[in-house]
Structures are given as C-alpha cells and as structure tokens.
Tab-separated table of C-alpha atoms in Angstrom:
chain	number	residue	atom	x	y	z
A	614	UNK	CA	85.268	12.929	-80.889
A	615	UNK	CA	84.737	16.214	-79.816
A	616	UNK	CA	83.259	15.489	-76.245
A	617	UNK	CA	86.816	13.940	-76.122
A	618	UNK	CA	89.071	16.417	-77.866
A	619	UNK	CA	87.785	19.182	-75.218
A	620	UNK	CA	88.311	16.849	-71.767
A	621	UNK	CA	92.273	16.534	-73.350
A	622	UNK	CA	92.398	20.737	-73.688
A	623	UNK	CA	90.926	21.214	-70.151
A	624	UNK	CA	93.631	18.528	-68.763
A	625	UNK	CA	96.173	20.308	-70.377
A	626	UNK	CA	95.250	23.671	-69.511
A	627	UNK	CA	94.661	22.449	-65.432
A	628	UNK	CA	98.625	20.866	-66.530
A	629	UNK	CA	99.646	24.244	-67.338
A	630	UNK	CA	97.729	25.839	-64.136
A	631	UNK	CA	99.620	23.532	-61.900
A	632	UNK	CA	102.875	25.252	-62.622
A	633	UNK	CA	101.328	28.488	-62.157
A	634	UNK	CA	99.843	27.746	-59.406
A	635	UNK	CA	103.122	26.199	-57.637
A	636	UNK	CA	105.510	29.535	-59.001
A	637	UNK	CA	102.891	32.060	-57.567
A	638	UNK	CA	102.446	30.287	-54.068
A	639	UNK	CA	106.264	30.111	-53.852
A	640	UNK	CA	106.305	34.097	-54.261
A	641	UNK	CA	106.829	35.845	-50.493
A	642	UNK	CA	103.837	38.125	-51.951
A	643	UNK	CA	100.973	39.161	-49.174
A	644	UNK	CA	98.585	36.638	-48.836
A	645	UNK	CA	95.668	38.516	-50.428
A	646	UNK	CA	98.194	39.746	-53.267
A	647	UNK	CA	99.225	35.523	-54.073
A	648	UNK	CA	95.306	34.481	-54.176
A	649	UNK	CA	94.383	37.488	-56.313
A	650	UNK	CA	97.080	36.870	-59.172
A	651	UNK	CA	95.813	32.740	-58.637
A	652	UNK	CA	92.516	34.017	-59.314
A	653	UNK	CA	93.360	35.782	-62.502
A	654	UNK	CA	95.280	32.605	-63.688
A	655	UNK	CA	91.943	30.547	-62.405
A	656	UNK	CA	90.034	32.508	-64.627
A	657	UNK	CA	92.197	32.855	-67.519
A	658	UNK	CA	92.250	29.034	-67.809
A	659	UNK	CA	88.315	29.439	-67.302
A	660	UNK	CA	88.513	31.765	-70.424
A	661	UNK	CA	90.658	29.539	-72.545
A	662	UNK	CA	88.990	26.852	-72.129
A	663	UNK	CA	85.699	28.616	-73.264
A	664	UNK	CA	87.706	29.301	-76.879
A	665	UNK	CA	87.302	25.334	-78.008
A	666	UNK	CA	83.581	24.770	-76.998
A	667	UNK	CA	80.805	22.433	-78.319
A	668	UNK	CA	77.644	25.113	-79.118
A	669	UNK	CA	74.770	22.984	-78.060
A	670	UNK	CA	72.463	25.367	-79.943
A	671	UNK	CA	72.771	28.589	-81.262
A	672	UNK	CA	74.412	30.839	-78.660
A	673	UNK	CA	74.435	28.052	-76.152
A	674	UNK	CA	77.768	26.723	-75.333
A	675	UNK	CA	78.920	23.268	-73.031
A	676	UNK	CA	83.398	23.525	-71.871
A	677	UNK	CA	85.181	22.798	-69.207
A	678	UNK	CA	85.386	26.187	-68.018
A	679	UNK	CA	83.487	25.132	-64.141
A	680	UNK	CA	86.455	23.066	-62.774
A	681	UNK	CA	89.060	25.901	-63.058
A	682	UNK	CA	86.718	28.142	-61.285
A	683	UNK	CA	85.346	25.683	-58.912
A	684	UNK	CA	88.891	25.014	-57.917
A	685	UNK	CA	89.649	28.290	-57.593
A	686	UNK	CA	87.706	28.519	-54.378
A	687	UNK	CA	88.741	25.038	-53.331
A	688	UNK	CA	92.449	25.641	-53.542
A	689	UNK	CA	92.669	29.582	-53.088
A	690	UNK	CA	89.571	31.283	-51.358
A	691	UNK	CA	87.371	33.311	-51.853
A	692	UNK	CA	89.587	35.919	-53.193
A	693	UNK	CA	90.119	33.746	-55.540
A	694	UNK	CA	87.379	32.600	-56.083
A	695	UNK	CA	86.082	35.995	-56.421
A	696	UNK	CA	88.525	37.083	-59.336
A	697	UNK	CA	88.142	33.624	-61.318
A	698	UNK	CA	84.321	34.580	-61.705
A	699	UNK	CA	84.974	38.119	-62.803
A	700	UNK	CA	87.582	37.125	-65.261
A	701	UNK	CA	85.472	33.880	-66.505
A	702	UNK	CA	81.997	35.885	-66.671
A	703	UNK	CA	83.472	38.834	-67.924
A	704	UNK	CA	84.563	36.535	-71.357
A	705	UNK	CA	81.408	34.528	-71.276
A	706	UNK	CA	79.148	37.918	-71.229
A	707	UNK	CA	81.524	39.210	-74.120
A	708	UNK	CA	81.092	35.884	-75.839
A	709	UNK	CA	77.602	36.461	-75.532
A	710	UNK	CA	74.068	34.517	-76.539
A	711	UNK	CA	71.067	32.603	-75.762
A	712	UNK	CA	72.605	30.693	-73.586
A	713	UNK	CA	74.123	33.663	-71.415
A	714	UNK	CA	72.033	33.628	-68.407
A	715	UNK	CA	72.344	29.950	-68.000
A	716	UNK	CA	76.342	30.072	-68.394
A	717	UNK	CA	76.530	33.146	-65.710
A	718	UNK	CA	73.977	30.745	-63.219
A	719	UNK	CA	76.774	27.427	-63.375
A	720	UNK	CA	79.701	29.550	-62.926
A	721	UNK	CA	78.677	31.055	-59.590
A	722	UNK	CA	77.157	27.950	-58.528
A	723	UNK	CA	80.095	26.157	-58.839
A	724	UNK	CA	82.208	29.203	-57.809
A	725	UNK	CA	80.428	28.970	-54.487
A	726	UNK	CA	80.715	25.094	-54.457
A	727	UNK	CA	84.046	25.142	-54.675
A	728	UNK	CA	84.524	28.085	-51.696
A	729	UNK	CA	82.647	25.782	-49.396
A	730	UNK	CA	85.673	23.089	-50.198
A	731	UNK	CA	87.568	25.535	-49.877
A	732	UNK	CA	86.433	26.990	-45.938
A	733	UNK	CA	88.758	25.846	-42.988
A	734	UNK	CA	85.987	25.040	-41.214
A	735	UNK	CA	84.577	22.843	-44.198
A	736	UNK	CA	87.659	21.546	-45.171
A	737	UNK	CA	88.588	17.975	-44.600
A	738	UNK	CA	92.111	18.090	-42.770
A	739	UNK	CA	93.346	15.811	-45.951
A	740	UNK	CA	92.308	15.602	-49.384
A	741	UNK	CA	92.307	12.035	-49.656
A	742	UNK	CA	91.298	10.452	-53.825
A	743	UNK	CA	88.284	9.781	-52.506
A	744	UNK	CA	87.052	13.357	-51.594
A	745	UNK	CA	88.509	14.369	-54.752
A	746	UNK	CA	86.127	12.267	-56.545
A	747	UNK	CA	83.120	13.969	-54.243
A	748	UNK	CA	84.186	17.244	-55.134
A	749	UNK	CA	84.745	16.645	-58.611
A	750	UNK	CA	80.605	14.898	-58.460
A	751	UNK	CA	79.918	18.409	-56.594
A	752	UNK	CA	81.300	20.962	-59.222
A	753	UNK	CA	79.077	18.761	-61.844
A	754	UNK	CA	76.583	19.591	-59.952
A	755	UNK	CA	76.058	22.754	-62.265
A	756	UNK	CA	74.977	20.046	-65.554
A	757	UNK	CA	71.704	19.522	-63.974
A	758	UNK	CA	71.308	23.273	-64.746
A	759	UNK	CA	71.340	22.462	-68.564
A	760	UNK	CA	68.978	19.774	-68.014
A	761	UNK	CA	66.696	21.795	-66.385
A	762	UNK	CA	66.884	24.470	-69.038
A	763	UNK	CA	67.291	22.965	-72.070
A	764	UNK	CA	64.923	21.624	-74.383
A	765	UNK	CA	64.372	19.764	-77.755
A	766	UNK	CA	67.644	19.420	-80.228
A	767	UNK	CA	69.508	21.476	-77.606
A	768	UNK	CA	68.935	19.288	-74.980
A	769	UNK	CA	69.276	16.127	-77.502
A	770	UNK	CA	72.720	17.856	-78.146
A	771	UNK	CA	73.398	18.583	-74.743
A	772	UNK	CA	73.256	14.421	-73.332
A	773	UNK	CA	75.918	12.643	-74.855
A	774	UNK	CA	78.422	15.951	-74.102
A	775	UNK	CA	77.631	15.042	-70.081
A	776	UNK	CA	79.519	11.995	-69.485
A	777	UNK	CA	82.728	13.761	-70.813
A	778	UNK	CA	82.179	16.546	-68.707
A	779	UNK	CA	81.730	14.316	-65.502
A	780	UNK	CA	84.942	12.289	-66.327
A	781	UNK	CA	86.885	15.869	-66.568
A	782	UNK	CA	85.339	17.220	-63.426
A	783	UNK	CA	86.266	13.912	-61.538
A	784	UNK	CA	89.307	12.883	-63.145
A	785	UNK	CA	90.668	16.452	-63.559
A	786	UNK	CA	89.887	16.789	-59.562
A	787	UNK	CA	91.517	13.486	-58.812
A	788	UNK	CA	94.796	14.173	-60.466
A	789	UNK	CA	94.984	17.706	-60.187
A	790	UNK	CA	93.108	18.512	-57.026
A	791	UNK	CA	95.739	16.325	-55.180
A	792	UNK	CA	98.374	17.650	-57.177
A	793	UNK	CA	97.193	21.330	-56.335
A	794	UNK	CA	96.740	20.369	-52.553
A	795	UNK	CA	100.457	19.260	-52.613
A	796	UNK	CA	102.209	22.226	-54.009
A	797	UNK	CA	99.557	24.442	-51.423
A	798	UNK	CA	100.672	22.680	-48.712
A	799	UNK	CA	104.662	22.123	-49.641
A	800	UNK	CA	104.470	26.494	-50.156
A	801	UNK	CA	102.667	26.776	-46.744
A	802	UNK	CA	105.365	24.498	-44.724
A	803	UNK	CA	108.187	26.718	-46.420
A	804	UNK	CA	106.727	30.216	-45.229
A	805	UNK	CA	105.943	28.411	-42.051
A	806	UNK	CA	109.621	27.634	-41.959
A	807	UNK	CA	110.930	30.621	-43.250
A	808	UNK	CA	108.709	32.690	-40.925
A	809	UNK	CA	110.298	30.140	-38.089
A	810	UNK	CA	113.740	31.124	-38.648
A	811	UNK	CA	112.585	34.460	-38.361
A	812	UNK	CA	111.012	34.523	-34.675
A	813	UNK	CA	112.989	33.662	-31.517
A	814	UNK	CA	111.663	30.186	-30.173
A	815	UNK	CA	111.468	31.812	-26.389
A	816	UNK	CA	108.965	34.861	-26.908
A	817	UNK	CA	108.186	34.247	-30.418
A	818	UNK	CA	108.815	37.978	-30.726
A	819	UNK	CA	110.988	38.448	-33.951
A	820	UNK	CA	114.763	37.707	-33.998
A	821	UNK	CA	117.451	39.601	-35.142
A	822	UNK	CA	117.021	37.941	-38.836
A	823	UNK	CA	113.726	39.223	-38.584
A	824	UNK	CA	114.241	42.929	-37.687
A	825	UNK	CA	117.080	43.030	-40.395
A	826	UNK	CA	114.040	41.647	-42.885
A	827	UNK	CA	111.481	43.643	-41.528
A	828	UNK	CA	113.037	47.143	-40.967
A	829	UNK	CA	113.655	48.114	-44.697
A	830	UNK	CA	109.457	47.070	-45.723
A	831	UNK	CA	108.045	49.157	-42.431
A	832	UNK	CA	111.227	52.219	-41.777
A	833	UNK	CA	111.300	52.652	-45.377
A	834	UNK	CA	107.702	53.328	-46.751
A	835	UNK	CA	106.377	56.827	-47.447
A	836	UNK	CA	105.090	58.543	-44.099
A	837	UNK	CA	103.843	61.389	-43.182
A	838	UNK	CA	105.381	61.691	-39.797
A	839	UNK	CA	108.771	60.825	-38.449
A	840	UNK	CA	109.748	57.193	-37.522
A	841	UNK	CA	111.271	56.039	-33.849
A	842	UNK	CA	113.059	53.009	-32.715
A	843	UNK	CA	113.008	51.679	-29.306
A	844	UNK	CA	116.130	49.570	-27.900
A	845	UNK	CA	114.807	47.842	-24.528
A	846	UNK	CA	116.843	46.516	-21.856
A	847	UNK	CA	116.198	44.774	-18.771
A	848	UNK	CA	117.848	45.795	-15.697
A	849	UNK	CA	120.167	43.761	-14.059
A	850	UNK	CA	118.267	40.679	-15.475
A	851	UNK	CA	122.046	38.190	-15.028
A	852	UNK	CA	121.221	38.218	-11.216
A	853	UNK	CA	117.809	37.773	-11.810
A	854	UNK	CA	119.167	34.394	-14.007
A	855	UNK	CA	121.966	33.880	-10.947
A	856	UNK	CA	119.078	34.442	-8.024
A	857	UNK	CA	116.181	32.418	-9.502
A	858	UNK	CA	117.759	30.207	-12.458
A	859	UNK	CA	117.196	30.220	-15.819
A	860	UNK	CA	113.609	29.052	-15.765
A	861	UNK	CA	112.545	31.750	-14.047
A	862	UNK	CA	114.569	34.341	-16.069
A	863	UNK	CA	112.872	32.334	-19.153
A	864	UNK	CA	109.534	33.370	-18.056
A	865	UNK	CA	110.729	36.930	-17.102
A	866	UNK	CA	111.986	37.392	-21.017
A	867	UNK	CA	108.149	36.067	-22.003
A	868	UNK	CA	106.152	38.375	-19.559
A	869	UNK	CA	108.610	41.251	-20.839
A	870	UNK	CA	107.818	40.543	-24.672
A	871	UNK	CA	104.439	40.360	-23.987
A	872	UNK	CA	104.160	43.845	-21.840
A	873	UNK	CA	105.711	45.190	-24.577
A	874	UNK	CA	103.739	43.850	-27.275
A	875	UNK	CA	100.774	44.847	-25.704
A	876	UNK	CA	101.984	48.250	-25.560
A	877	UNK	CA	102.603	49.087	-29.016
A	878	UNK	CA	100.463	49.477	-32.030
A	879	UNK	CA	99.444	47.142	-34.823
A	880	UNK	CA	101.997	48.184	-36.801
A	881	UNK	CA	104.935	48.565	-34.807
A	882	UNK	CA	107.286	45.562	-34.802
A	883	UNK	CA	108.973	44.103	-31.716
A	884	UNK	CA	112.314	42.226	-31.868
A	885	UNK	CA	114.429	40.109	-28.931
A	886	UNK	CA	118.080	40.688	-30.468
A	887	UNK	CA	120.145	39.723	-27.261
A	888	UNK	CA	119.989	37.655	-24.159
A	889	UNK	CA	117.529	40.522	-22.431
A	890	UNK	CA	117.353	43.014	-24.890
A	891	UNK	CA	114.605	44.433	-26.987
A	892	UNK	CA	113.958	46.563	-30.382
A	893	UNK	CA	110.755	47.973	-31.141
A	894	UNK	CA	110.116	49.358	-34.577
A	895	UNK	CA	107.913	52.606	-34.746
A	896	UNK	CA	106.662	53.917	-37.912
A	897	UNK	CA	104.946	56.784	-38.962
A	898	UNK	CA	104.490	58.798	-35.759
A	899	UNK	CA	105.285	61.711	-33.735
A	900	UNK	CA	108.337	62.057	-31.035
A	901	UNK	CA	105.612	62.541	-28.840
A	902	UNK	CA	103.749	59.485	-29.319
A	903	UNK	CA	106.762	57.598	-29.650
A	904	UNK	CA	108.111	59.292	-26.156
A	905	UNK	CA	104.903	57.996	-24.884
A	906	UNK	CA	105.289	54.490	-26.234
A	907	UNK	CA	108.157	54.376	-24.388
A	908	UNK	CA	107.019	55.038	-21.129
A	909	UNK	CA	104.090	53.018	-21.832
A	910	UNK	CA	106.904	49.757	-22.412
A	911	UNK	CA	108.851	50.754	-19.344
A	912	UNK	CA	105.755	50.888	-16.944
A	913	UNK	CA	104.224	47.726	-18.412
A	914	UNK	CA	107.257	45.507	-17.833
A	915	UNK	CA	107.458	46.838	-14.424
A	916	UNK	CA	103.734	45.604	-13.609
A	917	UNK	CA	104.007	42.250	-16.213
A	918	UNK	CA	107.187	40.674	-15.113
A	919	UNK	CA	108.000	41.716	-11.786
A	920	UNK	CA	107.096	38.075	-9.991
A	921	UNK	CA	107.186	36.119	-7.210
A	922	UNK	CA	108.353	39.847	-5.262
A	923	UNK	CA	110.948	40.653	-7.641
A	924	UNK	CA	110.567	43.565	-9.635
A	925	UNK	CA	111.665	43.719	-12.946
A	926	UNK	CA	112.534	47.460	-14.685
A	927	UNK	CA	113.829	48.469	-18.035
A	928	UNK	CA	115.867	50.919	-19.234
A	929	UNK	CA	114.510	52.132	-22.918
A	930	UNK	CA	117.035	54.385	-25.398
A	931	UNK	CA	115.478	55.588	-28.421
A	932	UNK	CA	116.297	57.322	-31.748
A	933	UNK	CA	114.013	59.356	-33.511
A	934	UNK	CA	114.295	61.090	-37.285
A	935	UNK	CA	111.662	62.672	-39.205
A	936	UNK	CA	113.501	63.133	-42.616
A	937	UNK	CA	114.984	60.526	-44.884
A	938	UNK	CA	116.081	56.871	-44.124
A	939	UNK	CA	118.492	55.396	-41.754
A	940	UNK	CA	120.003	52.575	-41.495
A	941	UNK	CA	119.414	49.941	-38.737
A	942	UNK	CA	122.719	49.678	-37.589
A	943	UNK	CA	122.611	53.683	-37.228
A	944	UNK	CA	119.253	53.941	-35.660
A	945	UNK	CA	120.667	51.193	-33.104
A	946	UNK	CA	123.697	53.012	-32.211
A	947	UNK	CA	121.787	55.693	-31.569
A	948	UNK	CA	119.111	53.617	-29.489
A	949	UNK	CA	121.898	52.559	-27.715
A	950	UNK	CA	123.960	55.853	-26.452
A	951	UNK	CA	120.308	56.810	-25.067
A	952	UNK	CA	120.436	53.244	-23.637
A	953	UNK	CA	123.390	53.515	-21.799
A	954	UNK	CA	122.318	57.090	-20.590
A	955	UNK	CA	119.581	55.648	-18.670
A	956	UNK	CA	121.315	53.440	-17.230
A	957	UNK	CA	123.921	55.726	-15.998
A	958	UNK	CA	120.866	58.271	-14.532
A	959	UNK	CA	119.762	54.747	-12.555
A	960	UNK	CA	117.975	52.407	-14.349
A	961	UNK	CA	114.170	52.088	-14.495
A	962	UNK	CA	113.853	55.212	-16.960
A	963	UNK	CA	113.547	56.387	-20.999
A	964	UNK	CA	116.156	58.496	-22.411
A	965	UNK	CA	114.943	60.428	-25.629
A	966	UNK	CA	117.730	62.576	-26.700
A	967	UNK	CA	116.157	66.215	-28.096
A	968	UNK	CA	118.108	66.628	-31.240
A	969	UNK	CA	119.658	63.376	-33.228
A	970	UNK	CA	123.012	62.924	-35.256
A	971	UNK	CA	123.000	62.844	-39.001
C-alpha cells in the first residue's frame, strides 16, 4: 500500500512539473536563464518527493526522487541537469543517514543517464513510446545500486519496493516524457517563429521588427563608453537592379550583409530596414572605434559585392552619444543627415559628424 501510495505522489508531482515546465519554456528568458529556473523546479520536485519516503532501514530511504532528476537532463541539459542534482543532494545530505552515500551515488548516476538522453548527438530525432519505455528501464538503472549495497532486513525491505519504482520510472517516462517532449518542442517552434518574423528572409540579417526589439536590450544597458549607430546605404544600387535584374541585385544585398557582418563585433547588431539600406547597432565603444567600424563596412562591401566587374560602394552616416539614451528614431535621423552628407561629398565615403544634437 505504500509502494503504491508513493508511485501516485511522484505522478502527481511530474503532473504538476509539466505545467511548470510548459510556463517557463514559454518565457523569452536566455536560454541558459530558462534551463536553470527548470532545473530548480527539477529538483524541487526531486526534494518533495523525498518528504513521503519508505525508510528501508534506519537512515536508508527508497522515493521517486531519480525520474525528476533523470529527466532533468533528458528534457533540459546539462544545466539542468546540473541544478536538479544540487537542489536534490543538497536535501538528501540535509536529510541525512546511513544510507547517504548510496542516495548521493543514484542521483548522479541517473543525473548523467538522463544528460546522455538528453545530448543532440545522442538524441533520437523523436521520442517515440517505445524509447520512453528504454529510458524509463535506463533511469532504473540506479536500483541495482541498492541491491548491490544492501543487505539482510534492509535488503528484504528493499525487494518488494522495486517493482513500484520500475512502473513509476517507465510509466512516469511514457506519459510524461512524451508529454514533456511536446511542450519542448511546441516552445522551440514558437521562438523559432517569433525569431522568424524578426529576420529578413533575403540576408537573414535582422528586420526592422527586429532592430525596434533589439535596440532598447543592447543601446540601453549600462556602459562604460559611448554607443554609435551605423545607417548603411548602397550606392546607386536601383540601376544596379535596372542593369542586371533583380537576381543579381538579390545577391548584391547578401554579399553586402555579409561584408558587413563580418566587419563588426560579436555584439554589435546588424539590421536590413529598406530595399538597400542598412543599420548597425554599436554598443559600448569609442567614436574612434566606431569611426573605424565604419570604414571597415564601407571597404568590405566594396571588395564583397562588387561582381561580375561592377563595383558596389556604400555611403555610411553615423550618430554617436556618450551620455544618456536615445531613441531609435533619433539616433536614425541623425544616421541619416550624415547619410545624406556623404552622398552629397560623392558617394563611396563615411560621414561622422564631430559634435551631435541633443
């Protein structure tokens, strides 16, 4: 009766995990950020479930506890993998006993267990019943540890207790493994897709949606230098389009995005906003290295896209502040008188104005 009572808590623990899991995935949180709070929640389940155990012997305790950190490696990573163990074994050193050791051995084994499931290179492209019921057999891999160890009334103890604990690991990793696999995959299709809408299908440099998104989280952040931004446009690219057609102008706008990408740092963010223009975001750097970005863009589209002996060149405008925020419409305006400077000087050159409006 009470091999039974505790496979019914873990199920309804994993029941309650399952909407965590799917609310936490959902959240547009960094990747590293989502699988560390799905650890904790991992592990907290691991800890609950180690409040209703059956105490084999003195000290010695048998729960579900394994198959919420065993899927925590399966279904998040090893991150969280990684913070389901510290939050499980931190409880089970607290809780103490003979039968520490033992408990600390079977939850990394199955913690690394279930980050083999859980490695791209490991992982079956579908999670199919079947392979549930494989990993659920591998996670209960960890009772042969208790048969190993145990001995006498503990061990007599310990026997009838494993047949409930294999139908949890399988059962629990048939329903909720493929229920878990569902809500990681539905969450990864809708960043995909929001991340889509975000990127211009051409150069698959960011759109204007994107820039808008992106400029507040990198123009806003606490810097110790000044911050630039880079509006890019490529010279009379309509009679390239009129001369060559549009397939050819199509390939032009890809060689330029990827000049241009290749010219900035990590951080920096390019955007395509118009039919042949550019914005490059530039955080946390000098006017002189953002002057020299420039000229670094301008003389790598002139090598990258000129084709087929047709030159391409770009004018470049920038805006620069040091102090405060500014807006994106402002920093673009700004971009854009320095623009239209260039252009009027002839084309093929960077205008970075010396002093900017407030």
């Amino acid at each position: 009766m009470q091999s039974a009572l505790l496979v019914v808590q873990g199920l309804g623990l994993l029941a309650l995990l399952t909407i965590a899991f799917s609310v936490v995935h959902g959240m547009s949180w960094r990747r590293e950020v989502r699988h560390a709070v799905l650890g904790v929640c991992f592990g907290v389940g691991a800890v609950m479930a180690m409040m209703q155990p059956i105490t084999v012997a003195s000290g010695v305790i048998v729960d579900t506890r394994n198959l919420f950190i065993g899927f925590a490696g399966a279904f998040i990573g090893p991150i969280g993998a990684v913070f389901a163990l510290i939050v499980g074994a931190t409880a089970r050193i607290v809780i103490g006993g003979s039968g520490l050791a033992l408990g600390l051995t079977s939850m990394v084994m199955v913690s690394v267990i279930g980050t083999l499931w859980g490695l791209n290179r490991l992982r079956p492209p579908v999670m199919t019943p079947l392979l549930c019921v494989f990993m659920g057999l591998s996670f209960s891999l960890t009772l042969l540890l208790g048969l190993a160890v145990l001995r006498g009334p503990a061990l007599q103890n310990y026997l009838p207790i494993i047949p409930f604990i294999l139908l949890f690991n399988i059962g629990g990793s048939v329903i909720f493994g493929l229920l878990f696999e569902r809500e990681r995959r539905s969450a990864r299709r809708e960043r995909q897709l929001q991340k889509d809408a975000q990127l211009d299908p051409l150069t698959a440099a960011y759109n204007r949606r994107g820039l808008d998104k992106l400029y507040s989280d990198v123009m806003y952040m606490d810097e110790h230098f000044g911050r630039g931004l880079l509006l890019i446009d490529l010279d009379h690219f309509k009679k390239v389009n009129d001369t060559c057609g549009h397939a050819f102008g199509d390939e032009v706008l890809r060689a330029a995005t990827k000049a241009i990408q290749s010219s900035v740092r990590a951080g920096d963010v390019v955007a395509r906003i118009g039919g042949e223009e550019f914005v490059v975001l530039l955080p946390d750097l000098t006017k002189d290295a953002a002057r020299r970005i420039g000229e670094r863009i301008r003389t790598a589209i002139n090598t990258a896209a000129g084709v087929e002996g047709i030159t391409i060149t770009a004018s470049v405008g920038a805006s620069f502040w040091e102090h405060g925020g500014r807006s994106l419409e402002a920093a673009l305006k700004a971009a854009d008188g320095s623009m239209y400077e260039a252009k009027r000087q002839g084309r093929d050159r960077m205008v970075f104005p010396d002093t900017e409006p407030r």
